């Protein structure tokens, strides 16, 4: 049985089949050598990033209450690191980089309906994104030129900001529309109320409560003096206040309410505008990718040695099985 063969017997069989192993070595060396040395050179570049704290730009940059603000220069925590890794690994980023650098042609990706599938497979082969023990992110990129590898590594880091900004914009634009509608509605309502007050003021209603008090005192004095003319003039003014006073007071109170509401709505609008039109980088670049002219792949001698060893092992197993099944049955 093959599984019961001793080390000494195995060595004797190897010596016995040495000519066969020699031919296996020669043939596998020739075939593997041609294939390995035809493989294109690949160069590696690395960039290292630290995530920044994730926050709303308006809250931490323009908000008045500075005591509640976080320091946006602090390095992000583990959650921020994971979010940045997700951004760096997103399909949207892959497509942007592929289109910007024409990776379809550069990496010889088959131009079929499955091109995107092949891009993802090639990306997994050429790009490695991993978290380090220091809570930073290492982006390693392989390409067929040293400059190309560095360009792609830096582009991946840069496009992470683009992806994050686009993601934020989709939300902030909706918020801005909602707040803008509310702001316009508030301003329009205030304009209507101010126009109504203006109309009432033309009828002589300027400050309802104050006028009632003033006219009532004057009317009382006119009665004391038995000033009939003054009494008639004041009665006319009091009738006007009686006619329009309730409407004036209601409009005045509503205008005060909207006037108090306006600063809050305006502040929300300013914040939404800042969030929609501004963005900041979501990472600190600790180490920018630089071209490295020393090739990273393929390790030709290593591949050649592994191929030769594998071929000889397969040859040994074949010879052992052939010997076992070719033994005459007693």
PDB file of C-alpha atoms in Angstrom:
ATOM      1  CA  UNK A   1       0.000   0.000   0.000  1.00  0.00           C
ATOM      2  CA  UNK A   2       1.243   3.510  -0.865  1.00  0.00           C
ATOM      3  CA  UNK A   3       0.202   4.935   2.472  1.00  0.00           C
ATOM      4  CA  UNK A   4       2.392   2.327   4.270  1.00  0.00           C
ATOM      5  CA  UNK A   5       5.587   3.027   2.326  1.00  0.00           C
ATOM      6  CA  UNK A   6       8.580   3.962   4.472  1.00  0.00           C
ATOM      7  CA  UNK A   7      10.900   6.906   3.957  1.00  0.00           C
ATOM      8  CA  UNK A   8      13.735   4.554   3.024  1.00  0.00           C
ATOM      9  CA  UNK A   9      11.607   2.824   0.384  1.00  0.00           C
ATOM     10  CA  UNK A  10      10.516   6.201  -0.972  1.00  0.00           C
ATOM     11  CA  UNK A  11      14.121   7.363  -1.324  1.00  0.00           C
ATOM     12  CA  UNK A  12      15.053   4.114  -3.088  1.00  0.00           C
ATOM     13  CA  UNK A  13      12.157   4.539  -5.505  1.00  0.00           C
ATOM     14  CA  UNK A  14      13.186   8.130  -6.237  1.00  0.00           C
ATOM     15  CA  UNK A  15      16.717   6.907  -7.005  1.00  0.00           C
ATOM     16  CA  UNK A  16      15.249   4.172  -9.146  1.00  0.00           C
ATOM     17  CA  UNK A  17      13.153   6.639 -11.149  1.00  0.00           C
ATOM     18  CA  UNK A  18      15.815   9.358 -11.243  1.00  0.00           C
ATOM     19  CA  UNK A  19      15.942   9.454 -15.033  1.00  0.00           C
ATOM     20  CA  UNK A  20      12.170   9.978 -15.152  1.00  0.00           C
ATOM     21  CA  UNK A  21      12.412  12.810 -12.605  1.00  0.00           C
ATOM     22  CA  UNK A  22      15.243  14.331 -14.609  1.00  0.00           C
ATOM     23  CA  UNK A  23      13.067  14.460 -17.703  1.00  0.00           C
ATOM     24  CA  UNK A  24      10.141  15.825 -15.682  1.00  0.00           C
ATOM     25  CA  UNK A  25      12.419  18.560 -14.337  1.00  0.00           C
ATOM     26  CA  UNK A  26      13.778  19.430 -17.790  1.00  0.00           C
ATOM     27  CA  UNK A  27      10.366  19.528 -19.458  1.00  0.00           C
ATOM     28  CA  UNK A  28       8.644  21.439 -16.624  1.00  0.00           C
ATOM     29  CA  UNK A  29      11.533  23.919 -16.522  1.00  0.00           C
ATOM     30  CA  UNK A  30      11.268  24.586 -20.254  1.00  0.00           C
ATOM     31  CA  UNK A  31       7.491  24.941 -20.273  1.00  0.00           C
ATOM     32  CA  UNK A  32       7.223  26.905 -17.024  1.00  0.00           C
ATOM     33  CA  UNK A  33      10.241  29.011 -17.912  1.00  0.00           C
ATOM     34  CA  UNK A  34       8.675  30.169 -21.151  1.00  0.00           C
ATOM     35  CA  UNK A  35       5.334  30.904 -19.495  1.00  0.00           C
ATOM     36  CA  UNK A  36       6.826  32.643 -16.472  1.00  0.00           C
ATOM     37  CA  UNK A  37       9.182  34.845 -18.423  1.00  0.00           C
ATOM     38  CA  UNK A  38       6.360  35.839 -20.774  1.00  0.00           C
ATOM     39  CA  UNK A  39       4.333  37.156 -17.842  1.00  0.00           C
ATOM     40  CA  UNK A  40       4.314  40.995 -17.829  1.00  0.00           C
ATOM     41  CA  UNK A  41       6.083  42.832 -15.034  1.00  0.00           C
ATOM     42  CA  UNK A  42       3.942  44.434 -12.365  1.00  0.00           C
ATOM     43  CA  UNK A  43       4.969  47.274 -10.083  1.00  0.00           C
ATOM     44  CA  UNK A  44       3.507  48.105  -6.688  1.00  0.00           C
ATOM     45  CA  UNK A  45       2.782  51.457  -5.082  1.00  0.00           C
ATOM     46  CA  UNK A  46       1.344  52.077  -1.641  1.00  0.00           C
ATOM     47  CA  UNK A  47      -0.499  54.959  -0.030  1.00  0.00           C
ATOM     48  CA  UNK A  48      -1.420  55.102   3.648  1.00  0.00           C
ATOM     49  CA  UNK A  49      -4.445  57.004   4.906  1.00  0.00           C
ATOM     50  CA  UNK A  50      -5.961  57.953   8.237  1.00  0.00           C
ATOM     51  CA  UNK A  51      -9.726  58.602   8.337  1.00  0.00           C
ATOM     52  CA  UNK A  52     -10.991  61.958   9.570  1.00  0.00           C
ATOM     53  CA  UNK A  53     -13.936  62.385  11.899  1.00  0.00           C
ATOM     54  CA  UNK A  54     -17.263  62.159  10.104  1.00  0.00           C
ATOM     55  CA  UNK A  55     -19.417  65.212  10.716  1.00  0.00           C
ATOM     56  CA  UNK A  56     -21.716  67.781   9.167  1.00  0.00           C
ATOM     57  CA  UNK A  57     -19.695  70.677   7.772  1.00  0.00           C
ATOM     58  CA  UNK A  58     -22.166  73.284   8.993  1.00  0.00           C
ATOM     59  CA  UNK A  59     -22.363  71.871  12.508  1.00  0.00           C
ATOM     60  CA  UNK A  60     -18.638  71.921  13.114  1.00  0.00           C
ATOM     61  CA  UNK A  61     -17.562  74.889  11.013  1.00  0.00           C
ATOM     62  CA  UNK A  62     -20.229  77.612  11.116  1.00  0.00           C
ATOM     63  CA  UNK A  63     -22.431  76.645  14.061  1.00  0.00           C
ATOM     64  CA  UNK A  64     -22.422  79.388  16.681  1.00  0.00           C
ATOM     65  CA  UNK A  65     -22.367  77.120  19.726  1.00  0.00           C
ATOM     66  CA  UNK A  66     -18.670  76.318  19.632  1.00  0.00           C
ATOM     67  CA  UNK A  67     -18.722  74.578  23.002  1.00  0.00           C
ATOM     68  CA  UNK A  68     -20.553  71.574  21.540  1.00  0.00           C
ATOM     69  CA  UNK A  69     -18.353  71.254  18.482  1.00  0.00           C
ATOM     70  CA  UNK A  70     -15.861  68.453  17.946  1.00  0.00           C
ATOM     71  CA  UNK A  71     -12.351  69.060  16.689  1.00  0.00           C
ATOM     72  CA  UNK A  72     -12.456  68.293  12.979  1.00  0.00           C
ATOM     73  CA  UNK A  73      -8.656  67.886  12.954  1.00  0.00           C
ATOM     74  CA  UNK A  74      -8.881  64.735  15.091  1.00  0.00           C
ATOM     75  CA  UNK A  75      -8.133  61.404  13.460  1.00  0.00           C
ATOM     76  CA  UNK A  76     -11.213  59.228  13.053  1.00  0.00           C
ATOM     77  CA  UNK A  77     -12.019  56.229  15.216  1.00  0.00           C
ATOM     78  CA  UNK A  78     -12.516  52.590  14.244  1.00  0.00           C
ATOM     79  CA  UNK A  79     -15.998  53.241  12.857  1.00  0.00           C
ATOM     80  CA  UNK A  80     -14.697  56.084  10.691  1.00  0.00           C
ATOM     81  CA  UNK A  81     -11.963  53.765   9.456  1.00  0.00           C
ATOM     82  CA  UNK A  82     -14.485  51.105   8.445  1.00  0.00           C
ATOM     83  CA  UNK A  83     -16.616  53.705   6.657  1.00  0.00           C
ATOM     84  CA  UNK A  84     -13.593  54.911   4.692  1.00  0.00           C
ATOM     85  CA  UNK A  85     -12.711  51.333   3.734  1.00  0.00           C
ATOM     86  CA  UNK A  86     -16.263  50.852   2.450  1.00  0.00           C
ATOM     87  CA  UNK A  87     -15.930  54.014   0.376  1.00  0.00           C
ATOM     88  CA  UNK A  88     -12.546  52.940  -1.027  1.00  0.00           C
ATOM     89  CA  UNK A  89     -14.005  49.531  -1.916  1.00  0.00           C
ATOM     90  CA  UNK A  90     -17.231  50.830  -3.456  1.00  0.00           C
ATOM     91  CA  UNK A  91     -18.260  49.941  -6.985  1.00  0.00           C
ATOM     92  CA  UNK A  92     -18.785  53.611  -7.786  1.00  0.00           C
ATOM     93  CA  UNK A  93     -15.137  54.344  -7.047  1.00  0.00           C
ATOM     94  CA  UNK A  94     -14.000  51.403  -9.185  1.00  0.00           C
ATOM     95  CA  UNK A  95     -15.963  52.712 -12.165  1.00  0.00           C
ATOM     96  CA  UNK A  96     -14.706  56.276 -11.763  1.00  0.00           C
ATOM     97  CA  UNK A  97     -11.075  55.156 -11.624  1.00  0.00           C
ATOM     98  CA  UNK A  98     -11.597  52.724 -14.515  1.00  0.00           C
ATOM     99  CA  UNK A  99     -13.091  55.447 -16.701  1.00  0.00           C
ATOM    100  CA  UNK A 100     -10.544  58.099 -15.686  1.00  0.00           C
ATOM    101  CA  UNK A 101      -7.536  55.885 -16.465  1.00  0.00           C
ATOM    102  CA  UNK A 102      -9.166  53.703 -19.128  1.00  0.00           C
ATOM    103  CA  UNK A 103      -8.481  50.534 -17.183  1.00  0.00           C
ATOM    104  CA  UNK A 104     -10.697  48.684 -19.655  1.00  0.00           C
ATOM    105  CA  UNK A 105      -7.888  48.904 -22.183  1.00  0.00           C
ATOM    106  CA  UNK A 106      -4.983  49.279 -19.764  1.00  0.00           C
ATOM    107  CA  UNK A 107      -5.792  46.053 -17.932  1.00  0.00           C
ATOM    108  CA  UNK A 108      -7.084  44.360 -21.099  1.00  0.00           C
ATOM    109  CA  UNK A 109     -10.561  43.793 -19.745  1.00  0.00           C
ATOM    110  CA  UNK A 110     -12.824  41.976 -22.178  1.00  0.00           C
ATOM    111  CA  UNK A 111     -15.274  44.437 -23.709  1.00  0.00           C
ATOM    112  CA  UNK A 112     -18.483  42.447 -23.407  1.00  0.00           C
ATOM    113  CA  UNK A 113     -21.690  42.657 -21.432  1.00  0.00           C
ATOM    114  CA  UNK A 114     -19.677  41.185 -18.558  1.00  0.00           C
ATOM    115  CA  UNK A 115     -16.996  43.873 -18.660  1.00  0.00           C
ATOM    116  CA  UNK A 116     -17.947  45.182 -15.221  1.00  0.00           C
ATOM    117  CA  UNK A 117     -17.697  41.663 -13.785  1.00  0.00           C
ATOM    118  CA  UNK A 118     -14.220  41.252 -15.239  1.00  0.00           C
ATOM    119  CA  UNK A 119     -13.239  44.674 -13.902  1.00  0.00           C
ATOM    120  CA  UNK A 120     -14.163  43.596 -10.366  1.00  0.00           C
ATOM    121  CA  UNK A 121     -12.151  40.386 -10.731  1.00  0.00           C
ATOM    122  CA  UNK A 122      -9.136  42.279 -12.043  1.00  0.00           C
ATOM    123  CA  UNK A 123      -9.524  44.902  -9.306  1.00  0.00           C
ATOM    124  CA  UNK A 124      -9.345  42.194  -6.633  1.00  0.00           C
ATOM    125  CA  UNK A 125      -6.121  41.000  -8.235  1.00  0.00           C
ATOM    126  CA  UNK A 126      -4.501  44.430  -8.629  1.00  0.00           C
ATOM    127  CA  UNK A 127      -5.786  46.413  -5.623  1.00  0.00           C
ATOM    128  CA  UNK A 128      -5.568  45.592  -1.922  1.00  0.00           C
ATOM    129  CA  UNK A 129      -7.210  47.756   0.735  1.00  0.00           C
ATOM    130  CA  UNK A 130      -6.690  46.749   4.339  1.00  0.00           C
ATOM    131  CA  UNK A 131      -6.769  48.202   7.805  1.00  0.00           C
ATOM    132  CA  UNK A 132      -3.506  48.306   9.750  1.00  0.00           C
ATOM    133  CA  UNK A 133      -2.939  47.778  13.452  1.00  0.00           C
ATOM    134  CA  UNK A 134      -2.619  51.551  13.850  1.00  0.00           C
ATOM    135  CA  UNK A 135      -6.186  52.173  12.639  1.00  0.00           C
ATOM    136  CA  UNK A 136      -4.876  53.495   9.332  1.00  0.00           C
ATOM    137  CA  UNK A 137      -5.671  52.161   5.861  1.00  0.00           C
ATOM    138  CA  UNK A 138      -3.078  50.792   3.454  1.00  0.00           C
ATOM    139  CA  UNK A 139      -3.933  50.926  -0.245  1.00  0.00           C
ATOM    140  CA  UNK A 140      -1.636  48.756  -2.388  1.00  0.00           C
ATOM    141  CA  UNK A 141      -1.947  48.922  -6.162  1.00  0.00           C
ATOM    142  CA  UNK A 142      -0.222  46.898  -8.858  1.00  0.00           C
ATOM    143  CA  UNK A 143       0.127  48.055 -12.430  1.00  0.00           C
ATOM    144  CA  UNK A 144       2.261  47.350 -15.460  1.00  0.00           C
ATOM    145  CA  UNK A 145       4.281  50.559 -15.036  1.00  0.00           C
ATOM    146  CA  UNK A 146       5.733  52.099 -11.885  1.00  0.00           C
ATOM    147  CA  UNK A 147       4.186  55.501 -12.591  1.00  0.00           C
ATOM    148  CA  UNK A 148       0.859  53.885 -13.378  1.00  0.00           C
ATOM    149  CA  UNK A 149       0.741  52.082 -10.044  1.00  0.00           C
ATOM    150  CA  UNK A 150       1.449  55.324  -8.151  1.00  0.00           C
ATOM    151  CA  UNK A 151      -1.152  57.253 -10.163  1.00  0.00           C
ATOM    152  CA  UNK A 152      -3.827  54.652  -9.509  1.00  0.00           C
ATOM    153  CA  UNK A 153      -3.087  54.453  -5.775  1.00  0.00           C
ATOM    154  CA  UNK A 154      -3.303  58.232  -5.366  1.00  0.00           C
ATOM    155  CA  UNK A 155      -6.407  58.391  -7.565  1.00  0.00           C
ATOM    156  CA  UNK A 156      -8.193  55.793  -5.442  1.00  0.00           C
ATOM    157  CA  UNK A 157      -7.498  57.914  -2.354  1.00  0.00           C
ATOM    158  CA  UNK A 158      -8.660  61.090  -4.094  1.00  0.00           C
ATOM    159  CA  UNK A 159     -11.815  59.574  -5.553  1.00  0.00           C
ATOM    160  CA  UNK A 160     -12.898  58.483  -2.081  1.00  0.00           C
ATOM    161  CA  UNK A 161     -13.584  62.184  -1.419  1.00  0.00           C
ATOM    162  CA  UNK A 162     -15.610  62.400  -4.621  1.00  0.00           C
ATOM    163  CA  UNK A 163     -17.713  59.382  -3.702  1.00  0.00           C
ATOM    164  CA  UNK A 164     -18.339  60.733  -0.204  1.00  0.00           C
ATOM    165  CA  UNK A 165     -19.229  64.197  -1.546  1.00  0.00           C
ATOM    166  CA  UNK A 166     -21.691  62.722  -4.060  1.00  0.00           C
ATOM    167  CA  UNK A 167     -23.279  60.581  -1.359  1.00  0.00           C
ATOM    168  CA  UNK A 168     -23.661  63.584   0.944  1.00  0.00           C
ATOM    169  CA  UNK A 169     -24.954  65.760  -1.898  1.00  0.00           C
ATOM    170  CA  UNK A 170     -27.821  63.385  -2.620  1.00  0.00           C
ATOM    171  CA  UNK A 171     -29.047  63.909   0.936  1.00  0.00           C
ATOM    172  CA  UNK A 172     -28.123  67.567   1.413  1.00  0.00           C
ATOM    173  CA  UNK A 173     -29.799  68.602  -1.851  1.00  0.00           C
ATOM    174  CA  UNK A 174     -33.117  67.152  -0.667  1.00  0.00           C
ATOM    175  CA  UNK A 175     -32.738  68.834   2.713  1.00  0.00           C
ATOM    176  CA  UNK A 176     -31.925  72.130   1.006  1.00  0.00           C
ATOM    177  CA  UNK A 177     -35.079  71.908  -1.124  1.00  0.00           C
ATOM    178  CA  UNK A 178     -37.250  71.243   1.919  1.00  0.00           C
ATOM    179  CA  UNK A 179     -35.749  74.094   3.926  1.00  0.00           C
ATOM    180  CA  UNK A 180     -35.875  76.437   0.896  1.00  0.00           C
ATOM    181  CA  UNK A 181     -39.593  75.741   0.467  1.00  0.00           C
ATOM    182  CA  UNK A 182     -40.194  76.483   4.149  1.00  0.00           C
ATOM    183  CA  UNK A 183     -38.083  79.648   3.998  1.00  0.00           C
ATOM    184  CA  UNK A 184     -39.879  80.923   0.885  1.00  0.00           C
ATOM    185  CA  UNK A 185     -43.229  80.082   2.446  1.00  0.00           C
ATOM    186  CA  UNK A 186     -42.315  81.998   5.608  1.00  0.00           C
ATOM    187  CA  UNK A 187     -41.139  85.048   3.649  1.00  0.00           C
ATOM    188  CA  UNK A 188     -44.244  84.982   1.455  1.00  0.00           C
ATOM    189  CA  UNK A 189     -46.522  84.759   4.473  1.00  0.00           C
ATOM    190  CA  UNK A 190     -44.685  87.623   6.181  1.00  0.00           C
ATOM    191  CA  UNK A 191     -45.037  89.722   3.027  1.00  0.00           C
ATOM    192  CA  UNK A 192     -48.809  89.119   2.943  1.00  0.00           C
ATOM    193  CA  UNK A 193     -49.149  90.008   6.617  1.00  0.00           C
ATOM    194  CA  UNK A 194     -47.039  93.169   6.220  1.00  0.00           C
ATOM    195  CA  UNK A 195     -49.147  94.264   3.227  1.00  0.00           C
ATOM    196  CA  UNK A 196     -52.310  93.675   5.259  1.00  0.00           C
ATOM    197  CA  UNK A 197     -50.942  95.747   8.140  1.00  0.00           C
ATOM    198  CA  UNK A 198     -49.995  98.476   5.705  1.00  0.00           C
ATOM    199  CA  UNK A 199     -53.570  98.564   4.409  1.00  0.00           C
ATOM    200  CA  UNK A 200     -54.963  98.783   7.940  1.00  0.00           C
ATOM    201  CA  UNK A 201     -52.520 101.569   8.824  1.00  0.00           C
ATOM    202  CA  UNK A 202     -53.877 103.547   5.885  1.00  0.00           C
ATOM    203  CA  UNK A 203     -57.252 103.320   7.625  1.00  0.00           C
ATOM    204  CA  UNK A 204     -55.696 104.827  10.727  1.00  0.00           C
ATOM    205  CA  UNK A 205     -54.998 101.680  12.750  1.00  0.00           C
ATOM    206  CA  UNK A 206     -51.348 102.053  13.727  1.00  0.00           C
ATOM    207  CA  UNK A 207     -50.982 100.444  17.142  1.00  0.00           C
ATOM    208  CA  UNK A 208     -54.327  99.009  18.208  1.00  0.00           C
ATOM    209  CA  UNK A 209     -53.868  98.600  21.958  1.00  0.00           C
ATOM    210  CA  UNK A 210     -51.966 101.837  22.440  1.00  0.00           C
ATOM    211  CA  UNK A 211     -54.463 103.777  20.323  1.00  0.00           C
ATOM    212  CA  UNK A 212     -57.439 102.381  22.256  1.00  0.00           C
ATOM    213  CA  UNK A 213     -55.881 103.469  25.524  1.00  0.00           C
ATOM    214  CA  UNK A 214     -54.961 106.911  24.195  1.00  0.00           C
ATOM    215  CA  UNK A 215     -58.328 107.568  22.526  1.00  0.00           C
ATOM    216  CA  UNK A 216     -60.231 106.348  25.581  1.00  0.00           C
ATOM    217  CA  UNK A 217     -58.387 108.754  27.880  1.00  0.00           C
ATOM    218  CA  UNK A 218     -58.891 111.607  25.430  1.00  0.00           C
ATOM    219  CA  UNK A 219     -62.574 110.752  25.091  1.00  0.00           C
ATOM    220  CA  UNK A 220     -62.964 110.769  28.871  1.00  0.00           C
ATOM    221  CA  UNK A 221     -61.388 114.234  29.090  1.00  0.00           C
ATOM    222  CA  UNK A 222     -63.624 115.486  26.243  1.00  0.00           C
ATOM    223  CA  UNK A 223     -66.670 114.298  28.196  1.00  0.00           C
ATOM    224  CA  UNK A 224     -65.436 116.105  31.290  1.00  0.00           C
ATOM    225  CA  UNK A 225     -64.979 119.290  29.279  1.00  0.00           C
ATOM    226  CA  UNK A 226     -68.206 118.657  27.354  1.00  0.00           C
ATOM    227  CA  UNK A 227     -66.216 119.149  24.129  1.00  0.00           C
ATOM    228  CA  UNK A 228     -68.752 117.851  21.627  1.00  0.00           C
ATOM    229  CA  UNK A 229     -66.468 118.277  18.606  1.00  0.00           C
ATOM    230  CA  UNK A 230     -63.624 116.365  20.203  1.00  0.00           C
ATOM    231  CA  UNK A 231     -66.073 113.693  21.307  1.00  0.00           C
ATOM    232  CA  UNK A 232     -67.309 113.178  17.759  1.00  0.00           C
ATOM    233  CA  UNK A 233     -63.769 113.015  16.356  1.00  0.00           C
ATOM    234  CA  UNK A 234     -62.729 110.490  19.003  1.00  0.00           C
ATOM    235  CA  UNK A 235     -65.910 108.442  18.516  1.00  0.00           C
ATOM    236  CA  UNK A 236     -65.065 108.233  14.818  1.00  0.00           C
ATOM    237  CA  UNK A 237     -61.550 107.036  15.579  1.00  0.00           C
ATOM    238  CA  UNK A 238     -62.816 104.533  18.147  1.00  0.00           C
ATOM    239  CA  UNK A 239     -65.344 103.206  15.614  1.00  0.00           C
ATOM    240  CA  UNK A 240     -62.491 102.685  13.155  1.00  0.00           C
ATOM    241  CA  UNK A 241     -60.517 100.811  15.787  1.00  0.00           C
ATOM    242  CA  UNK A 242     -63.590  98.763  16.632  1.00  0.00           C
ATOM    243  CA  UNK A 243     -64.069  97.912  12.977  1.00  0.00           C
ATOM    244  CA  UNK A 244     -60.468  97.010  12.115  1.00  0.00           C
ATOM    245  CA  UNK A 245     -58.867  96.460  15.492  1.00  0.00           C
ATOM    246  CA  UNK A 246     -59.518  92.740  15.806  1.00  0.00           C
ATOM    247  CA  UNK A 247     -58.126  92.067  12.322  1.00  0.00           C
ATOM    248  CA  UNK A 248     -55.114  94.267  13.042  1.00  0.00           C
ATOM    249  CA  UNK A 249     -54.311  92.471  16.286  1.00  0.00           C
ATOM    250  CA  UNK A 250     -54.662  89.026  14.698  1.00  0.00           C
ATOM    251  CA  UNK A 251     -52.424  89.966  11.786  1.00  0.00           C
ATOM    252  CA  UNK A 252     -49.915  91.642  14.097  1.00  0.00           C
ATOM    253  CA  UNK A 253     -49.690  88.532  16.316  1.00  0.00           C
ATOM    254  CA  UNK A 254     -49.218  86.263  13.306  1.00  0.00           C
ATOM    255  CA  UNK A 255     -46.505  88.524  11.952  1.00  0.00           C
ATOM    256  CA  UNK A 256     -44.706  88.386  15.301  1.00  0.00           C
ATOM    257  CA  UNK A 257     -44.901  84.588  15.219  1.00  0.00           C
ATOM    258  CA  UNK A 258     -43.456  84.356  11.720  1.00  0.00           C
ATOM    259  CA  UNK A 259     -40.832  86.983  12.526  1.00  0.00           C
ATOM    260  CA  UNK A 260     -39.682  84.879  15.481  1.00  0.00           C
ATOM    261  CA  UNK A 261     -39.641  81.780  13.290  1.00  0.00           C
ATOM    262  CA  UNK A 262     -37.693  83.386  10.448  1.00  0.00           C
ATOM    263  CA  UNK A 263     -34.207  83.482  12.103  1.00  0.00           C
ATOM    264  CA  UNK A 264     -34.370  79.732  12.848  1.00  0.00           C
ATOM    265  CA  UNK A 265     -35.501  78.902   9.325  1.00  0.00           C
ATOM    266  CA  UNK A 266     -32.810  81.162   7.868  1.00  0.00           C
ATOM    267  CA  UNK A 267     -30.138  79.511   9.998  1.00  0.00           C
ATOM    268  CA  UNK A 268     -31.307  76.067   8.864  1.00  0.00           C
ATOM    269  CA  UNK A 269     -31.216  77.260   5.271  1.00  0.00           C
ATOM    270  CA  UNK A 270     -27.666  78.592   5.653  1.00  0.00           C
ATOM    271  CA  UNK A 271     -26.560  75.291   7.177  1.00  0.00           C
ATOM    272  CA  UNK A 272     -28.214  73.287   4.405  1.00  0.00           C
ATOM    273  CA  UNK A 273     -26.608  75.528   1.780  1.00  0.00           C
ATOM    274  CA  UNK A 274     -23.144  75.003   3.298  1.00  0.00           C
ATOM    275  CA  UNK A 275     -23.642  71.234   3.501  1.00  0.00           C
ATOM    276  CA  UNK A 276     -24.857  71.129  -0.106  1.00  0.00           C
ATOM    277  CA  UNK A 277     -22.117  73.269  -1.624  1.00  0.00           C
ATOM    278  CA  UNK A 278     -19.118  72.444   0.561  1.00  0.00           C
ATOM    279  CA  UNK A 279     -17.168  69.333   1.387  1.00  0.00           C
ATOM    280  CA  UNK A 280     -13.939  68.471   3.118  1.00  0.00           C
ATOM    281  CA  UNK A 281     -11.566  65.518   2.606  1.00  0.00           C
ATOM    282  CA  UNK A 282     -12.551  62.377   4.476  1.00  0.00           C
ATOM    283  CA  UNK A 283      -8.966  61.254   5.018  1.00  0.00           C
ATOM    284  CA  UNK A 284      -5.479  62.365   5.976  1.00  0.00           C
ATOM    285  CA  UNK A 285      -2.820  61.172   3.522  1.00  0.00           C
ATOM    286  CA  UNK A 286       0.087  59.994   5.645  1.00  0.00           C
ATOM    287  CA  UNK A 287       2.099  58.458   2.843  1.00  0.00           C
ATOM    288  CA  UNK A 288       1.485  59.393  -0.752  1.00  0.00           C
ATOM    289  CA  UNK A 289       2.115  56.714  -3.369  1.00  0.00           C
ATOM    290  CA  UNK A 290       5.424  57.104  -5.195  1.00  0.00           C
ATOM    291  CA  UNK A 291       6.667  55.203  -8.273  1.00  0.00           C
ATOM    292  CA  UNK A 292       8.807  52.188  -7.378  1.00  0.00           C
ATOM    293  CA  UNK A 293      10.864  50.938 -10.302  1.00  0.00           C
ATOM    294  CA  UNK A 294      11.650  47.627  -8.596  1.00  0.00           C
ATOM    295  CA  UNK A 295       9.163  45.094  -9.955  1.00  0.00           C
ATOM    296  CA  UNK A 296       6.867  43.387  -7.459  1.00  0.00           C
ATOM    297  CA  UNK A 297       5.482  40.648  -9.715  1.00  0.00           C
ATOM    298  CA  UNK A 298       6.054  38.074 -10.992  1.00  0.00           C
ATOM    299  CA  UNK A 299       8.643  36.405  -8.746  1.00  0.00           C
ATOM    300  CA  UNK A 300       9.890  34.317 -11.626  1.00  0.00           C
ATOM    301  CA  UNK A 301      12.417  32.106  -9.806  1.00  0.00           C
ATOM    302  CA  UNK A 302       9.925  31.367  -7.050  1.00  0.00           C
ATOM    303  CA  UNK A 303       7.213  30.464  -9.537  1.00  0.00           C
ATOM    304  CA  UNK A 304       9.656  28.345 -11.510  1.00  0.00           C
ATOM    305  CA  UNK A 305      10.801  26.479  -8.397  1.00  0.00           C
ATOM    306  CA  UNK A 306       7.225  25.841  -7.271  1.00  0.00           C
ATOM    307  CA  UNK A 307       6.267  24.590 -10.743  1.00  0.00           C
ATOM    308  CA  UNK A 308       9.232  22.186 -10.916  1.00  0.00           C
ATOM    309  CA  UNK A 309       8.587  20.868  -7.406  1.00  0.00           C
ATOM    310  CA  UNK A 310       4.873  20.416  -8.129  1.00  0.00           C
ATOM    311  CA  UNK A 311       5.571  18.605 -11.393  1.00  0.00           C
ATOM    312  CA  UNK A 312       7.993  16.210  -9.681  1.00  0.00           C
ATOM    313  CA  UNK A 313       5.568  15.502  -6.828  1.00  0.00           C
ATOM    314  CA  UNK A 314       2.785  14.788  -9.287  1.00  0.00           C
ATOM    315  CA  UNK A 315       5.176  12.545 -11.224  1.00  0.00           C
ATOM    316  CA  UNK A 316       6.083  10.693  -8.024  1.00  0.00           C
ATOM    317  CA  UNK A 317       2.462  10.058  -7.122  1.00  0.00           C
ATOM    318  CA  UNK A 318       1.754   8.893 -10.657  1.00  0.00           C
ATOM    319  CA  UNK A 319       4.648   6.449 -10.596  1.00  0.00           C
ATOM    320  CA  UNK A 320       3.650   5.116  -7.171  1.00  0.00           C
ATOM    321  CA  UNK A 321       0.061   4.549  -8.243  1.00  0.00           C
ATOM    322  CA  UNK A 322       1.145   2.995 -11.520  1.00  0.00           C
ATOM    323  CA  UNK A 323       3.441   0.636  -9.660  1.00  0.00           C
ATOM    324  CA  UNK A 324       0.726  -0.311  -7.202  1.00  0.00           C
ATOM    325  CA  UNK A 325      -1.893  -1.120  -9.803  1.00  0.00           C
ATOM    326  CA  UNK A 326       0.574  -2.828 -12.124  1.00  0.00           C
ATOM    327  CA  UNK A 327       1.634  -5.350  -9.412  1.00  0.00           C
ATOM    328  CA  UNK A 328       0.484  -8.876 -10.277  1.00  0.00           C
ATOM    329  CA  UNK A 329      -2.358 -10.153  -8.109  1.00  0.00           C
ATOM    330  CA  UNK A 330      -1.413 -13.275  -6.166  1.00  0.00           C
TER     331      UNK A 330
END
